[in-house]
PDB file of C-alpha atoms in Angstrom:
ATOM      1  CA  UNK A   1      84.616-104.783 -78.077  1.00 53.00           C
ATOM      2  CA  UNK A   2      85.684-101.468 -76.139  1.00 57.00           C
ATOM      3  CA  UNK A   3      89.003-102.028 -75.369  1.00 58.00           C
ATOM      4  CA  UNK A   4      90.207-102.750 -78.551  1.00 57.00           C
ATOM      5  CA  UNK A   5      88.731 -99.365 -80.200  1.00 58.00           C
ATOM      6  CA  UNK A   6      91.937 -97.008 -78.901  1.00 60.00           C
ATOM      7  CA  UNK A   7      95.554 -97.943 -79.509  1.00 62.00           C
ATOM      8  CA  UNK A   8      96.317 -97.374 -76.468  1.00 65.00           C
ATOM      9  CA  UNK A   9      94.046 -99.954 -75.740  1.00 69.00           C
ATOM     10  CA  UNK A  10      95.559-102.165 -77.881  1.00 66.00           C
ATOM     11  CA  UNK A  11      98.747-102.338 -76.500  1.00 68.00           C
ATOM     12  CA  UNK A  12      97.667-103.723 -72.959  1.00 69.00           C
ATOM     13  CA  UNK A  13      96.097-106.893 -74.244  1.00 69.00           C
ATOM     14  CA  UNK A  14      98.663-108.619 -74.060  1.00 69.00           C
ATOM     15  CA  UNK A  15     101.113-107.502 -71.342  1.00 70.00           C
ATOM     16  CA  UNK A  16      97.231-108.484 -69.205  1.00 71.00           C
ATOM     17  CA  UNK A  17      96.838-111.578 -70.725  1.00 77.00           C
ATOM     18  CA  UNK A  18      93.538-110.409 -72.654  1.00 78.00           C
ATOM     19  CA  UNK A  19      93.496-113.087 -75.037  1.00 80.00           C
ATOM     20  CA  UNK A  20      93.687-116.233 -72.809  1.00 81.00           C
ATOM     21  CA  UNK A  21      90.981-115.315 -71.427  1.00 83.00           C
ATOM     22  CA  UNK A  22      89.429-115.561 -75.087  1.00 85.00           C
ATOM     23  CA  UNK A  23      90.098-118.997 -75.779  1.00 87.00           C
ATOM     24  CA  UNK A  24      87.662-120.965 -74.383  1.00 86.00           C
ATOM     25  CA  UNK A  25      85.073-118.355 -76.144  1.00 88.00           C
ATOM     26  CA  UNK A  26      86.990-119.002 -79.289  1.00 89.00           C
ATOM     27  CA  UNK A  27      86.269-123.320 -78.827  1.00 88.00           C
ATOM     28  CA  UNK A  28      82.911-124.104 -78.738  1.00 86.00           C
ATOM     29  CA  UNK A  29      81.768-125.982 -80.692  1.00 84.00           C
ATOM     30  CA  UNK A  30      78.291-124.882 -80.792  1.00 85.00           C
ATOM     31  CA  UNK A  31      76.924-122.778 -83.358  1.00 82.00           C
ATOM     32  CA  UNK A  32      73.845-121.145 -81.454  1.00 88.00           C
ATOM     33  CA  UNK A  33      73.898-117.307 -82.050  1.00 89.00           C
ATOM     34  CA  UNK A  34      74.638-116.336 -78.381  1.00 90.00           C
ATOM     35  CA  UNK A  35      77.729-118.829 -79.315  1.00 91.00           C
ATOM     36  CA  UNK A  36      78.271-116.943 -82.402  1.00 91.00           C
ATOM     37  CA  UNK A  37      78.345-113.765 -81.267  1.00 91.00           C
ATOM     38  CA  UNK A  38      80.876-114.732 -77.712  1.00 91.00           C
ATOM     39  CA  UNK A  39      82.977-116.088 -80.975  1.00 93.00           C
ATOM     40  CA  UNK A  40      82.290-113.670 -82.990  1.00 92.00           C
ATOM     41  CA  UNK A  41      83.409-110.790 -80.803  1.00 90.00           C
ATOM     42  CA  UNK A  42      86.857-112.842 -79.209  1.00 91.00           C
ATOM     43  CA  UNK A  43      87.612-112.490 -83.068  1.00 93.00           C
ATOM     44  CA  UNK A  44      87.476-109.485 -83.347  1.00 91.00           C
ATOM     45  CA  UNK A  45      89.699-108.999 -80.128  1.00 88.00           C
ATOM     46  CA  UNK A  46      92.577-110.475 -81.575  1.00 91.00           C
ATOM     47  CA  UNK A  47      91.872-109.055 -85.081  1.00 91.00           C
ATOM     48  CA  UNK A  48      92.169-105.840 -83.580  1.00 87.00           C
ATOM     49  CA  UNK A  49      95.181-106.763 -81.869  1.00 87.00           C
ATOM     50  CA  UNK A  50      96.434-108.430 -85.132  1.00 89.00           C
ATOM     51  CA  UNK A  51      95.399-105.309 -87.601  1.00 88.00           C
ATOM     52  CA  UNK A  52      98.123-102.919 -85.054  1.00 84.00           C
ATOM     53  CA  UNK A  53     101.061-104.724 -86.726  1.00 77.00           C
ATOM     54  CA  UNK A  54     102.811-104.183 -83.937  1.00 81.00           C
ATOM     55  CA  UNK A  55     105.851-106.446 -83.875  1.00 84.00           C
ATOM     56  CA  UNK A  56     105.265-107.684 -80.684  1.00 85.00           C
ATOM     57  CA  UNK A  57     101.369-109.083 -81.016  1.00 86.00           C
ATOM     58  CA  UNK A  58     102.013-111.972 -83.181  1.00 89.00           C
ATOM     59  CA  UNK A  59     105.172-114.108 -80.985  1.00 88.00           C
ATOM     60  CA  UNK A  60     102.992-112.833 -77.986  1.00 87.00           C
ATOM     61  CA  UNK A  61      99.769-115.366 -79.538  1.00 88.00           C
ATOM     62  CA  UNK A  62     101.964-117.932 -80.630  1.00 88.00           C
ATOM     63  CA  UNK A  63     104.067-118.553 -77.275  1.00 84.00           C
ATOM     64  CA  UNK A  64     103.455-122.071 -76.146  1.00 55.00           C
ATOM     65  CA  UNK A  65     101.116-121.403 -73.603  1.00 62.00           C
ATOM     66  CA  UNK A  66      99.508-119.058 -75.832  1.00 58.00           C
ATOM     67  CA  UNK A  67     100.082-121.833 -79.118  1.00 70.00           C
ATOM     68  CA  UNK A  68      95.885-122.191 -79.147  1.00 84.00           C
ATOM     69  CA  UNK A  69      95.395-119.164 -82.048  1.00 89.00           C
ATOM     70  CA  UNK A  70      96.581-121.020 -84.515  1.00 89.00           C
ATOM     71  CA  UNK A  71      94.158-124.196 -84.206  1.00 90.00           C
ATOM     72  CA  UNK A  72      91.276-121.935 -82.586  1.00 91.00           C
ATOM     73  CA  UNK A  73      91.219-120.351 -86.073  1.00 92.00           C
ATOM     74  CA  UNK A  74      91.204-123.147 -88.546  1.00 89.00           C
ATOM     75  CA  UNK A  75      88.937-125.254 -86.303  1.00 91.00           C
ATOM     76  CA  UNK A  76      86.797-121.701 -87.148  1.00 91.00           C
ATOM     77  CA  UNK A  77      87.184-122.233 -91.332  1.00 86.00           C
ATOM     78  CA  UNK A  78      85.624-125.464 -90.585  1.00 84.00           C
ATOM     79  CA  UNK A  79      82.778-124.864 -88.588  1.00 85.00           C
ATOM     80  CA  UNK A  80      82.256-120.637 -88.118  1.00 85.00           C
ATOM     81  CA  UNK A  81      79.445-118.238 -89.581  1.00 86.00           C
ATOM     82  CA  UNK A  82      80.903-116.731 -92.439  1.00 83.00           C
ATOM     83  CA  UNK A  83      81.413-113.466 -90.176  1.00 88.00           C
ATOM     84  CA  UNK A  84      83.947-116.033 -88.053  1.00 90.00           C
ATOM     85  CA  UNK A  85      85.242-117.841 -91.437  1.00 86.00           C
ATOM     86  CA  UNK A  86      86.399-113.795 -92.613  1.00 85.00           C
ATOM     87  CA  UNK A  87      87.812-112.958 -89.435  1.00 91.00           C
ATOM     88  CA  UNK A  88      89.659-116.266 -89.279  1.00 91.00           C
ATOM     89  CA  UNK A  89      90.971-116.179 -92.093  1.00 86.00           C
ATOM     90  CA  UNK A  90      91.768-113.095 -91.924  1.00 88.00           C
ATOM     91  CA  UNK A  91      94.543-113.183 -88.496  1.00 92.00           C
ATOM     92  CA  UNK A  92      95.898-116.435 -90.236  1.00 89.00           C
ATOM     93  CA  UNK A  93      96.644-114.329 -92.904  1.00 86.00           C
ATOM     94  CA  UNK A  94      98.476-111.544 -90.903  1.00 89.00           C
ATOM     95  CA  UNK A  95     100.337-113.994 -88.657  1.00 89.00           C
ATOM     96  CA  UNK A  96     101.384-115.580 -91.798  1.00 85.00           C
ATOM     97  CA  UNK A  97     102.119-111.996 -93.447  1.00 84.00           C
ATOM     98  CA  UNK A  98     104.433-111.446 -89.566  1.00 87.00           C
ATOM     99  CA  UNK A  99     108.267-113.669 -90.271  1.00 85.00           C
ATOM    100  CA  UNK A 100     108.287-114.758 -86.854  1.00 88.00           C
ATOM    101  CA  UNK A 101     104.898-116.370 -87.641  1.00 87.00           C
ATOM    102  CA  UNK A 102     105.613-117.851 -90.704  1.00 83.00           C
ATOM    103  CA  UNK A 103     108.284-119.719 -88.985  1.00 84.00           C
ATOM    104  CA  UNK A 104     105.952-121.281 -86.640  1.00 86.00           C
ATOM    105  CA  UNK A 105     103.997-122.416 -89.349  1.00 84.00           C
ATOM    106  CA  UNK A 106     106.209-124.114 -90.665  1.00 81.00           C
ATOM    107  CA  UNK A 107     108.552-125.138 -88.071  1.00 84.00           C
ATOM    108  CA  UNK A 108     107.759-128.369 -88.179  1.00 85.00           C
ATOM    109  CA  UNK A 109     105.837-130.187 -91.011  1.00 85.00           C
ATOM    110  CA  UNK A 110     102.538-131.414 -89.555  1.00 88.00           C
ATOM    111  CA  UNK A 111     102.250-127.764 -88.302  1.00 85.00           C
ATOM    112  CA  UNK A 112     102.304-126.560 -91.753  1.00 83.00           C
ATOM    113  CA  UNK A 113      99.968-129.677 -93.867  1.00 85.00           C
ATOM    114  CA  UNK A 114      97.600-129.505 -91.142  1.00 85.00           C
ATOM    115  CA  UNK A 115      97.497-125.479 -92.522  1.00 83.00           C
ATOM    116  CA  UNK A 116      98.408-126.335 -95.845  1.00 81.00           C
ATOM    117  CA  UNK A 117      95.852-128.275 -96.184  1.00 82.00           C
ATOM    118  CA  UNK A 118      92.933-126.713 -94.662  1.00 82.00           C
ATOM    119  CA  UNK A 119      93.605-123.500 -96.428  1.00 77.00           C
ATOM    120  CA  UNK A 120      93.305-125.159 -99.272  1.00 75.00           C
ATOM    121  CA  UNK A 121      90.453-127.192 -98.960  1.00 76.00           C
ATOM    122  CA  UNK A 122      88.963-123.687 -98.133  1.00 71.00           C
ATOM    123  CA  UNK A 123      90.111-122.061-100.967  1.00 67.00           C
ATOM    124  CA  UNK A 124      87.801-124.769-102.655  1.00 65.00           C
ATOM    125  CA  UNK A 125      84.485-123.387-100.837  1.00 63.00           C
ATOM    126  CA  UNK A 126      84.602-120.417-100.496  1.00 60.00           C
ATOM    127  CA  UNK A 127      82.212-118.386-102.258  1.00 57.00           C
ATOM    128  CA  UNK A 128      83.127-115.391-100.967  1.00 55.00           C
ATOM    129  CA  UNK A 129      86.247-112.956-102.578  1.00 53.00           C
ATOM    130  CA  UNK A 130      87.375-111.871 -99.278  1.00 54.00           C
ATOM    131  CA  UNK A 131      88.060-115.458 -97.982  1.00 55.00           C
ATOM    132  CA  UNK A 132      89.387-116.423-101.476  1.00 56.00           C
ATOM    133  CA  UNK A 133      91.716-113.910-101.646  1.00 60.00           C
ATOM    134  CA  UNK A 134      93.136-113.784 -97.534  1.00 58.00           C
ATOM    135  CA  UNK A 135      93.204-117.605 -98.214  1.00 56.00           C
ATOM    136  CA  UNK A 136      95.384-117.559-101.828  1.00 59.00           C
ATOM    137  CA  UNK A 137      97.122-114.447 -99.690  1.00 61.00           C
ATOM    138  CA  UNK A 138      98.439-117.136 -97.142  1.00 61.00           C
ATOM    139  CA  UNK A 139      98.434-120.080 -99.348  1.00 61.00           C
ATOM    140  CA  UNK A 140     100.770-117.622-100.746  1.00 61.00           C
ATOM    141  CA  UNK A 141     103.557-117.225 -97.901  1.00 62.00           C
ATOM    142  CA  UNK A 142     103.608-120.086 -97.036  1.00 62.00           C
ATOM    143  CA  UNK A 143     104.497-121.098-100.271  1.00 61.00           C
ATOM    144  CA  UNK A 144     106.829-118.604-100.661  1.00 60.00           C
ATOM    145  CA  UNK A 145     108.666-120.029 -97.081  1.00 57.00           C
ATOM    146  CA  UNK A 146     108.111-123.858 -98.622  1.00 54.00           C
ATOM    147  CA  UNK A 147     110.375-122.810-102.353  1.00 49.00           C
ATOM    148  CA  UNK A 148     112.639-120.688-100.448  1.00 48.00           C
ATOM    149  CA  UNK A 149     113.476-123.170 -97.810  1.00 55.00           C
ATOM    150  CA  UNK A 150     114.176-125.765-101.097  1.00 50.00           C
ATOM    151  CA  UNK A 151     117.131-124.220-101.858  1.00 48.00           C
TER     152      UNK A 151
END
């Protein structure tokens, strides 16, 4: 977490491929406290990266070799604690708010339906204000793009 506290070091995370080293912590399905802390810290690093609004971050996270971030966040939205779910939804929302991220999410039917189904299912069961706002925002980005493609 100390690495992502400063803008200069945040910008060096992608070229150093730091997020790839965090994916194993995100992919764990164990819900014990130590695993949850690792998951949350790893999400925090990726959340700090997408929060910078650097135009190179989202394309880096979506590269073919690194494209695990979306499925991992969707999985965390289903199995994580409230805080992990909040950060995972934030990451999804930031990726969807980027044009390249939105294009990636909507590029195949399977990817689009999986993301949309998890967001809608999550919207229905999310009792927390921020998560509802983030879910609605994410659903809006996806539906707006799909509606634009129908024209």
